[in-house]
Short mmCIF file of C-alpha atoms in Angstrom, two decimals:
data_model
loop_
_atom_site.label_atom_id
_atom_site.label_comp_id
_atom_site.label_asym_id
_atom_site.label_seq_id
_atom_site.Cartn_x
_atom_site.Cartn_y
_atom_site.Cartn_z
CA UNK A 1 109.78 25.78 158.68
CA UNK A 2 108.81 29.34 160.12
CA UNK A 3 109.59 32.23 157.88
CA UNK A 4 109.97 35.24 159.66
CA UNK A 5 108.04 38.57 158.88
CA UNK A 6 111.50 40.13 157.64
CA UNK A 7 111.76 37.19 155.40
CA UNK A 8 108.23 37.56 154.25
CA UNK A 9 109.14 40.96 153.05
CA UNK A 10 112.32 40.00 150.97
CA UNK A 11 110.72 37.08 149.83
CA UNK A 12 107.73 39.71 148.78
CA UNK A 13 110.57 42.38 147.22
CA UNK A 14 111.91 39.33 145.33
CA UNK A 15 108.33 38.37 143.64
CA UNK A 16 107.86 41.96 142.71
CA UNK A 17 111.00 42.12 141.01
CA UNK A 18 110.40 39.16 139.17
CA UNK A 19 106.69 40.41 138.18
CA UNK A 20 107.83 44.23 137.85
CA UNK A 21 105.42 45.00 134.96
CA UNK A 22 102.65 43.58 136.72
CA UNK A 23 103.30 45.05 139.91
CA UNK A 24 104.36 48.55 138.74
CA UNK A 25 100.88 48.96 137.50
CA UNK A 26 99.22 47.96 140.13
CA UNK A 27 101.43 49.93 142.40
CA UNK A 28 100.95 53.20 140.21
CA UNK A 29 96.81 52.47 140.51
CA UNK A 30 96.79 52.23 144.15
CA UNK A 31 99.49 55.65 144.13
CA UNK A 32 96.65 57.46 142.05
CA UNK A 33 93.69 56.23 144.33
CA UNK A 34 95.78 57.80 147.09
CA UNK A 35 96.97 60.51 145.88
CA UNK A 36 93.32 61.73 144.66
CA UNK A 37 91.94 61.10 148.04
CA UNK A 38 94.68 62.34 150.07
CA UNK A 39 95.72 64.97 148.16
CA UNK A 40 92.63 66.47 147.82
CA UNK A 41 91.41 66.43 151.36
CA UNK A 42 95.17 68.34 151.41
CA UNK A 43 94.37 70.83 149.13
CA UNK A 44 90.42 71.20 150.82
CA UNK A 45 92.31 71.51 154.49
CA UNK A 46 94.37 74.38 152.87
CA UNK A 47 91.63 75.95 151.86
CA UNK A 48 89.99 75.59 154.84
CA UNK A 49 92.52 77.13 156.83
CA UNK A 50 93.57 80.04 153.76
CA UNK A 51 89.42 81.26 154.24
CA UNK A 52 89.63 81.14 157.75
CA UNK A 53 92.81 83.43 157.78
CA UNK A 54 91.50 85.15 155.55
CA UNK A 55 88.08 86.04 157.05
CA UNK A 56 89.97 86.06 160.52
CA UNK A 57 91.75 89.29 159.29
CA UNK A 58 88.71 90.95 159.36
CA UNK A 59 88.06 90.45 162.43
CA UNK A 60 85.78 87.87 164.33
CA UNK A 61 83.77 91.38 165.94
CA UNK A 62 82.78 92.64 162.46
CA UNK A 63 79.45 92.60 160.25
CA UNK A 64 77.96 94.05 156.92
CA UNK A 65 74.81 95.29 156.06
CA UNK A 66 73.98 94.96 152.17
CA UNK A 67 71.27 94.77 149.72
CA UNK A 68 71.60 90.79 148.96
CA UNK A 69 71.95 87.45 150.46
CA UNK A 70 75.35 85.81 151.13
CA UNK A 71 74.86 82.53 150.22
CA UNK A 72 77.11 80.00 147.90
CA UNK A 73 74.83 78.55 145.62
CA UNK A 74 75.75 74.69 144.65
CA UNK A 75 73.90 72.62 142.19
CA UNK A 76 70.67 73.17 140.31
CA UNK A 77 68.86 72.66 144.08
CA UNK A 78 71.02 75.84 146.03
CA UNK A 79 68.47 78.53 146.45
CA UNK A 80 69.34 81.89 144.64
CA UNK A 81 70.18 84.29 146.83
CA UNK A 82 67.89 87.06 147.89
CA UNK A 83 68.53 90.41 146.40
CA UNK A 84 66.25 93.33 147.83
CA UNK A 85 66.59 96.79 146.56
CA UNK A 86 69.35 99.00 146.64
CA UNK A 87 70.95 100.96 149.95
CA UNK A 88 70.84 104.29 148.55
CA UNK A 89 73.87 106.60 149.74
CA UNK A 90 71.61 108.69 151.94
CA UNK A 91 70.43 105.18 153.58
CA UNK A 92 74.11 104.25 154.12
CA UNK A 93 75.31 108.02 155.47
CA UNK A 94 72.49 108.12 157.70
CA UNK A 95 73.43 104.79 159.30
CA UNK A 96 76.33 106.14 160.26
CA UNK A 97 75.90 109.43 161.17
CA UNK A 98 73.04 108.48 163.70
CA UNK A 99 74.67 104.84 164.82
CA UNK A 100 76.10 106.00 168.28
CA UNK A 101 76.70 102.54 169.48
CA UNK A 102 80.47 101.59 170.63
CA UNK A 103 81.85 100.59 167.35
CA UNK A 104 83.11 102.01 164.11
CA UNK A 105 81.35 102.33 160.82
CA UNK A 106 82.08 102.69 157.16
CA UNK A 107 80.15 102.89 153.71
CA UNK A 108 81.78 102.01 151.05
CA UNK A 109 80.55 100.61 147.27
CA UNK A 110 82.09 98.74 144.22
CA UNK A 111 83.04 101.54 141.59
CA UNK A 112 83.90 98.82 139.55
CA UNK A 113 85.61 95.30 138.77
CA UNK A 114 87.21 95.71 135.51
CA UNK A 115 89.39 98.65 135.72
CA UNK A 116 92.74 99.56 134.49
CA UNK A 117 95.44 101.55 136.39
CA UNK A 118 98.52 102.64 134.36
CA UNK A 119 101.38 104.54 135.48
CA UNK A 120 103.24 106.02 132.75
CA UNK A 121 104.55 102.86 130.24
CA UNK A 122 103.33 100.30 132.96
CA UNK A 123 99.62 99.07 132.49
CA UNK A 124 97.64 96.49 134.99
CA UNK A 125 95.31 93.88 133.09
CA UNK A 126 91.05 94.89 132.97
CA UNK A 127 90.63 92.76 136.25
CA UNK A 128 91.16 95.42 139.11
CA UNK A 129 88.86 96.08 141.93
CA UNK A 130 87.82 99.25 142.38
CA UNK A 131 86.19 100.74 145.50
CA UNK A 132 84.53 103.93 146.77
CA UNK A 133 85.49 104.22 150.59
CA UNK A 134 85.66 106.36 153.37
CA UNK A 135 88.19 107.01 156.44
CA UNK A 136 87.09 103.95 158.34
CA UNK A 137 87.35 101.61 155.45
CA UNK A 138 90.73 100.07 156.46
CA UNK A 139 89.72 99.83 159.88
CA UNK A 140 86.51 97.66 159.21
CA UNK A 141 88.25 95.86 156.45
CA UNK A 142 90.89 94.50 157.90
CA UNK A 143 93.80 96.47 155.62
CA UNK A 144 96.60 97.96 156.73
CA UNK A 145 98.60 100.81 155.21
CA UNK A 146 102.30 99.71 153.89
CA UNK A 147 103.08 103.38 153.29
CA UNK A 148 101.67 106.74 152.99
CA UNK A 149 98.63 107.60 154.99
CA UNK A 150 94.74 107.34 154.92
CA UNK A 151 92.10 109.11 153.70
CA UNK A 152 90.44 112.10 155.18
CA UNK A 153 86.92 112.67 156.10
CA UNK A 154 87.15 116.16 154.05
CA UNK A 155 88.79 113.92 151.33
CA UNK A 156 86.12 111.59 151.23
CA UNK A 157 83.20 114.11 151.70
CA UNK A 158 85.12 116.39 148.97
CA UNK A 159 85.51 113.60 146.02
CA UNK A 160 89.44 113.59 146.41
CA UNK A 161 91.32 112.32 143.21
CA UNK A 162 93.65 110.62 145.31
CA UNK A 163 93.79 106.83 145.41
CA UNK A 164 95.46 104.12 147.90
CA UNK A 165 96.59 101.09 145.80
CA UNK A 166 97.23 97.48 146.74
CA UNK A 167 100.18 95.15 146.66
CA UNK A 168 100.08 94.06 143.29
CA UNK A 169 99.03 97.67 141.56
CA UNK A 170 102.27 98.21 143.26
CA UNK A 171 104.64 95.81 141.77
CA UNK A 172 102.94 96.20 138.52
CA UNK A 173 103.01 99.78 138.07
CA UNK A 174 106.17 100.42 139.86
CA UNK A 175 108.46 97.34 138.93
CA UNK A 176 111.92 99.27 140.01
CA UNK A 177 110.81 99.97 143.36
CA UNK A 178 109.76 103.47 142.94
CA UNK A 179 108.18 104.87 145.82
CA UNK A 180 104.73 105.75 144.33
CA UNK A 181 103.15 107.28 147.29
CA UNK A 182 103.33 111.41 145.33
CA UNK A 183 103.15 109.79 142.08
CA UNK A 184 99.78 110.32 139.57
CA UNK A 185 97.98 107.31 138.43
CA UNK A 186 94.96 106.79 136.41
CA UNK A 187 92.65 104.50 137.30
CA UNK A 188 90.12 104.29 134.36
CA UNK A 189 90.02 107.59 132.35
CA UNK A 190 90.72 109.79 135.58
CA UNK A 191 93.78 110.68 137.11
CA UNK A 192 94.61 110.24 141.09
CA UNK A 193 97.51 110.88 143.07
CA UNK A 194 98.63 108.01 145.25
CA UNK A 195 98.51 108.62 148.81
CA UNK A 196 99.17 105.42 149.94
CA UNK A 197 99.71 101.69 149.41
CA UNK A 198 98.53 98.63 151.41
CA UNK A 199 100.20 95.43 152.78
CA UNK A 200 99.58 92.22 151.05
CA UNK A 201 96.71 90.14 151.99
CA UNK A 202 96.39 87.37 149.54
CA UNK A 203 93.50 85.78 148.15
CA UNK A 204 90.79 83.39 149.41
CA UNK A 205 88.52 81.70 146.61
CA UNK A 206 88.35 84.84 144.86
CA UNK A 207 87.53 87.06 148.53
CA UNK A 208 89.40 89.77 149.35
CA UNK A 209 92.77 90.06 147.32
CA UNK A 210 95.52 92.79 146.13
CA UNK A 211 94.35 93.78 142.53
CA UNK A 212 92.36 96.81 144.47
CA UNK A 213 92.39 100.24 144.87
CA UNK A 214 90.14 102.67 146.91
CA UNK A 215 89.10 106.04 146.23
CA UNK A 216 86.45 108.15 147.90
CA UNK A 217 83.29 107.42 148.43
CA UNK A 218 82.24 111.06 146.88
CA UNK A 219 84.30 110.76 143.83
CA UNK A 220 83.46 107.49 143.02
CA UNK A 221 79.45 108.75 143.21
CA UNK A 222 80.19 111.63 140.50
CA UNK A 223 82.99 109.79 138.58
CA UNK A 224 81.76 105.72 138.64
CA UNK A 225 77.57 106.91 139.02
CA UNK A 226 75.16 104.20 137.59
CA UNK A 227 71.90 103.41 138.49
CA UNK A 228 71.81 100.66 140.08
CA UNK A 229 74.97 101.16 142.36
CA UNK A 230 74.49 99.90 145.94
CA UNK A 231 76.28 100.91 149.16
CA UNK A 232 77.30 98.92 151.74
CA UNK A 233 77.84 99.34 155.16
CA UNK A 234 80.59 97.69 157.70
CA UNK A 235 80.68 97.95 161.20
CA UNK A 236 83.67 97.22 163.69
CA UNK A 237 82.35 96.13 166.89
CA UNK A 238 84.44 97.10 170.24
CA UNK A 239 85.30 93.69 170.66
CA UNK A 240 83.66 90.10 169.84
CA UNK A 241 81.32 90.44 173.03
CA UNK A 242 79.91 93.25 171.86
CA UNK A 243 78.90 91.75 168.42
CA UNK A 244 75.71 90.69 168.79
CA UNK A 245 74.36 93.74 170.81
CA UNK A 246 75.82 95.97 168.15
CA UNK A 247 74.14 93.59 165.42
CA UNK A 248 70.90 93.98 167.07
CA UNK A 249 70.97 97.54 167.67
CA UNK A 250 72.56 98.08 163.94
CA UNK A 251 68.92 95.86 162.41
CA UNK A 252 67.21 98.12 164.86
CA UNK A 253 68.29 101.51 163.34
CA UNK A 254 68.46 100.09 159.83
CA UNK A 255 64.96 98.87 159.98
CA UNK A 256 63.69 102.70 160.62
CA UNK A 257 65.93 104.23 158.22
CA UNK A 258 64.80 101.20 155.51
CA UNK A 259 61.08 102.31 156.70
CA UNK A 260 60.57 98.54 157.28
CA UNK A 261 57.57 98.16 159.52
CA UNK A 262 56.89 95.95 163.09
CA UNK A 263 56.53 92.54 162.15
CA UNK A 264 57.89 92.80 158.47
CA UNK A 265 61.39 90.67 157.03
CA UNK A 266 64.20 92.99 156.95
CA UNK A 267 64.90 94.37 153.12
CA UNK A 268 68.63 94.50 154.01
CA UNK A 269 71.03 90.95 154.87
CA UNK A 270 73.81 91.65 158.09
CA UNK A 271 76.23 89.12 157.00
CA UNK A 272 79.73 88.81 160.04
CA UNK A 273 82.56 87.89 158.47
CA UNK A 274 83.19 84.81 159.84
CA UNK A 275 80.12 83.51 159.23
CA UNK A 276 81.15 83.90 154.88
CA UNK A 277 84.18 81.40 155.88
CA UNK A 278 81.80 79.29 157.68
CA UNK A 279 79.73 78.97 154.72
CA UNK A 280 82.67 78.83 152.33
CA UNK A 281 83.86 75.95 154.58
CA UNK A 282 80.25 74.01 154.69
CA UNK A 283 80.06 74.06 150.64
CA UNK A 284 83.64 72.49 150.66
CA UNK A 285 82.08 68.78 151.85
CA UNK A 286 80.97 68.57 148.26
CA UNK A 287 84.41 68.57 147.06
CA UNK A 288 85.15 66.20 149.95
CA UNK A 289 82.68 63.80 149.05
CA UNK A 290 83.52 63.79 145.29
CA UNK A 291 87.13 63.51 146.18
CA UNK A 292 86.53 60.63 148.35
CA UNK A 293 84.32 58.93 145.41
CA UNK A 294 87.14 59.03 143.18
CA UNK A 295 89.85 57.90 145.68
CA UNK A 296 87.34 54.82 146.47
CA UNK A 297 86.29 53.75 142.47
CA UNK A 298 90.23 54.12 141.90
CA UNK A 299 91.06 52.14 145.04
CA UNK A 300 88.37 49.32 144.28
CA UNK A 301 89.97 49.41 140.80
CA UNK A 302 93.76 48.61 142.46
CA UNK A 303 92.29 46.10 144.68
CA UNK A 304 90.45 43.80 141.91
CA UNK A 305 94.37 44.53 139.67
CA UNK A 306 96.30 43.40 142.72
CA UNK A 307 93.71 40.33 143.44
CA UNK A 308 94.37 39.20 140.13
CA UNK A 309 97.91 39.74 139.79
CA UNK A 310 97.73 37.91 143.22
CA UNK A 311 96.31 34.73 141.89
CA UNK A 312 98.53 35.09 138.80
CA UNK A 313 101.07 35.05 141.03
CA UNK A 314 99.76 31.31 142.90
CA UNK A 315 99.34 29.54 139.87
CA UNK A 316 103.20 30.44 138.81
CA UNK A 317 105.00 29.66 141.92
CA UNK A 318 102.57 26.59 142.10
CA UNK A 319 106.09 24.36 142.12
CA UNK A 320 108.06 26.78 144.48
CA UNK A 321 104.94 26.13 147.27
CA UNK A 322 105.08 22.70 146.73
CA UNK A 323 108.94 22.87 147.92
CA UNK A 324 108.51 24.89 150.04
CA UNK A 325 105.79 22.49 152.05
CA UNK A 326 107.87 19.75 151.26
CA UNK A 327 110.53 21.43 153.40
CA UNK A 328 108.52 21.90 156.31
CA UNK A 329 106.59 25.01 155.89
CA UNK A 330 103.09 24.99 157.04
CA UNK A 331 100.05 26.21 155.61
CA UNK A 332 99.83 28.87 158.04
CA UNK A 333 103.07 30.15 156.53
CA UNK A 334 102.34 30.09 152.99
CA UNK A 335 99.41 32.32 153.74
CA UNK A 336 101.33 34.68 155.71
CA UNK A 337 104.05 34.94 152.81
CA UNK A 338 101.44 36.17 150.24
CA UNK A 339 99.22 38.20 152.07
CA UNK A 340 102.95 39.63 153.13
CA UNK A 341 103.58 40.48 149.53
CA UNK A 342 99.98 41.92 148.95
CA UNK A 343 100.60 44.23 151.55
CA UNK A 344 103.96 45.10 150.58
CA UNK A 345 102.56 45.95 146.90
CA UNK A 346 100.18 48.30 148.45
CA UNK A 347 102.01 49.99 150.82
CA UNK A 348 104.64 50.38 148.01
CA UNK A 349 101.68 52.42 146.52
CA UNK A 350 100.60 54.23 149.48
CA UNK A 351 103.87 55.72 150.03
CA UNK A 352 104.15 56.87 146.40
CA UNK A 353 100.55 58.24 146.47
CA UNK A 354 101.26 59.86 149.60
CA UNK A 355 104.17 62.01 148.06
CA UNK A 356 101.69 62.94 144.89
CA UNK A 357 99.59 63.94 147.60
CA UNK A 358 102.07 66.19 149.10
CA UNK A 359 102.59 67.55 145.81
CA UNK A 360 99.31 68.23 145.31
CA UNK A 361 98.71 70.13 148.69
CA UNK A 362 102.32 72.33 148.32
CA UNK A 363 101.23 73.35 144.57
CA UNK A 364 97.34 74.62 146.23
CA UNK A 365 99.26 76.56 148.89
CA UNK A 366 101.48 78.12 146.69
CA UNK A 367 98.59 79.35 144.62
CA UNK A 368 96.75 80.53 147.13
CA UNK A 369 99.78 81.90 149.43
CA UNK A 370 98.66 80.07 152.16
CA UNK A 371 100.49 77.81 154.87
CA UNK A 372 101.14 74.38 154.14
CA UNK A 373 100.76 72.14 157.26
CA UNK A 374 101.93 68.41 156.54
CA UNK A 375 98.27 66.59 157.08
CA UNK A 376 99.58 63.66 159.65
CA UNK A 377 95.73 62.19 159.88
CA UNK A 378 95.64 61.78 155.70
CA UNK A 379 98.90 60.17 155.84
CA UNK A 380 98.12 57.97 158.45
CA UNK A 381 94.63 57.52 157.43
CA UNK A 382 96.25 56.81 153.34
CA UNK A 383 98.73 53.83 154.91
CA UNK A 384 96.20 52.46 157.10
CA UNK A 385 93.24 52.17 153.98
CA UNK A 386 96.09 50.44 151.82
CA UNK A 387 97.18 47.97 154.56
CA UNK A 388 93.40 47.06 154.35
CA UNK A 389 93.47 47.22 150.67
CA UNK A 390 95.94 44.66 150.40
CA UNK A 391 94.74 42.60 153.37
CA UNK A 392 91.25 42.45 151.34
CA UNK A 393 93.00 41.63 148.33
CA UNK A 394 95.22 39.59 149.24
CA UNK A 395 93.56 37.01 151.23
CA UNK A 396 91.65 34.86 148.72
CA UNK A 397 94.97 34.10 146.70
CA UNK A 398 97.07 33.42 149.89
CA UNK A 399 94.02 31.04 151.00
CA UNK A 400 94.38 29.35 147.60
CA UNK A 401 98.25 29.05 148.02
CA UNK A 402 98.15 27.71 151.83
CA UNK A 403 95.52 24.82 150.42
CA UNK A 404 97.45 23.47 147.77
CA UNK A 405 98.86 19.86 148.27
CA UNK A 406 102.23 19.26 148.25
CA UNK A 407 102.92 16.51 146.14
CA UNK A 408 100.52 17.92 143.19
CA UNK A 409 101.99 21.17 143.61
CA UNK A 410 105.60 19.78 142.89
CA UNK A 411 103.93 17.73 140.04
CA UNK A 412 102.48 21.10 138.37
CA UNK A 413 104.10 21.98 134.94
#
């Protein structure tokens, strides 16, 4: 008697039904093992691809020169990141009145990262970024104007109290869809006159974002002053062959101006923007291999459940293999049924870990506002590591079944 594989699976639906408890539990164990592991290499691909689109905005041709070390520090064995002393405004101005290589260059600092902008009744929360910037800032950063205009050298060099806001100052301080290019803001305890607001640009792990808004770089120095304030300086090379000429002629000038002699480390870091998502992207295996940790403790968990439910499962059909022998099936077939319903069981809980999964990578690209591309490889990978799964688990107990003898098999009570 040869079963076919169709009948294998019915046969294998029918045993789950009549062991649903049992086999809903074991299902839901192998959906969580898969839904941790390929839900969060998901999410981690999103990410991947919201920094790089991120970053990529900036441009691939464009570098900063600060005081301190970009690095992403990870455990207690990440090295802290160097800080040397402070680019002083004259440093910074100096750069870029004397830099006459092909590119464009801007100086800009943090005022502050706690500020509050309020527009008559309407009030942002304390978490606003606040920069000092001049005319190239946009340019270097990689925002662009929604409406209004830019600022003007004179503005700049003249401490201006206007201000160009970001998406969300926008929606929060003007909810009705007032046009609030004209209109005066305040933006801590002074008062500015939007000149212009900038398209949204999302957020990357906390890079970047639209709770900003930029004033210039002179007012900030009399109105945000503090001692240990810092400038930094961007530069927008021609294009992305020119980048590393204009990085090593930038270090050259910088290294006079800094006073930093032949043969001595730089006091300043030149960090290019792509080179932050590259590192943002590098620290990400950790999540990867912790995600992959969980997905295989869970998965070993499912397996040893199924195994047993598996052999559970022998010892209570004990007669119904003994008829079915003494009908003509072989032992061949008898194997093939239960490592049939193994599988079954696990793809049953592959496909519903699969969908969690989905979830779980739709709800981290809503957050971050990036694109959600339906990872094929997980999916495939997630069906293919539960096939195996149930193989594994599933052969001992449909060994056990295909050796049982007949006659005591019919005799079992």
């Amino acid at each position: 008697m040869n079963f076919s594989f169709t009948e294998n699976i019915r046969i294998a639906l029918s045993a789950i039904r009549a062991q649903m408890l049992r086999a809903f539990l074991t299902i839901l164990i192998i959906a969580l093992g898969i839904g941790a592991l390929v839900g969060i290499l998901t999410a981690i691909d999103v990410m991947k691809g919201s920094l790089n689109s991120n970053f990529a905005s900036m441009g691939a041709n464009t570098f900063t020169i600060r005081n301190r070390e970009f690095r992403i520090r990870v455990g207690r064995r990440g090295h802290k990141p160097k800080r040397f002393r402070d680019i002083t405004y004259h440093e910074a101005m100096d750069f870029k009145d004397r830099f006459d290589f092909p590119s464009t260059v801007s100086v800009s600092t943090m005022a502050s990262m706690t500020a509050t902008l309020k527009y008559k009744s309407n009030k942002s929360n304390p978490n606003v970024q606040v920069f000092g910037t001049d005319e190239n800032y946009l340019a270097t950063s990689g925002y662009e104007l929604a409406e209004g205009r830019n600022f003007s050298r004179e503005e700049c060099l003249g401490g201006a109290h206007v201000a160009i806001i970001g998406h969300d100052m926008v929606t929060t301080l003007f909810p009705d869809n007032e046009d609030p290019v004209g209109k005066e803001i305040n933006v801590g305890a002074g008062t500015y006159i939007v000149i212009g607001t900038l398209k949204t640009k999302g957020t990357a792990m906390g890079f970047g974002g639209d709770k900003v808004a930029f004033l210039p770089l002179e007012n900030v120095r009399q109105y945000f002053s503090r001692p240990d304030m810092t400038f930094s300086i961007s530069v927008l090379a021609r294009n992305s062959t020119m980048l590393d000429p204009t990085v090593s002629e930038a270090t050259g000038l910088f290294r006079i101006i800094r006073k930093v002699r032949p043969g001595e480390d730089e006091n300043f870091e030149i960090t290019k923007s792509d080179s932050v998502a590259a590192t943002l992207i590098d620290n990400l295996q950790y999540v990867t291999l912790g995600a992959t940790i969980i997905g295989v403790i869970t998965l070993l968990g499912a397996a040893i459940g199924l195994m047993n439910i598996m052999l559970v499962s022998v010892t209570e059909r004990t007669r119904e293999i003994g008829i079915r022998k003494a009908i003509g099936a072989t032992s061949s077939t008898i194997r093939y049924q239960f490592l049939t319903e193994a599988i079954v069981i696990c793809q049953l809980g592959g496909l519903f870990g699969i969908v969690l999964a989905l979830i779980i990578g739709i709800g981290i690209s809503f957050i971050m506002s990036a694109s959600f591309v339906v990872p094929w490889l997980w999916i495939f990978l997630g069906l293919v590591i539960c096939f195996l799964v149930g193989l594994i688990s599933g052969f001992y107990p449909a060994a056990k079944a295909s050796r049982l003898d007949p006659i005591d098999a019919l005799r079992y009570e």
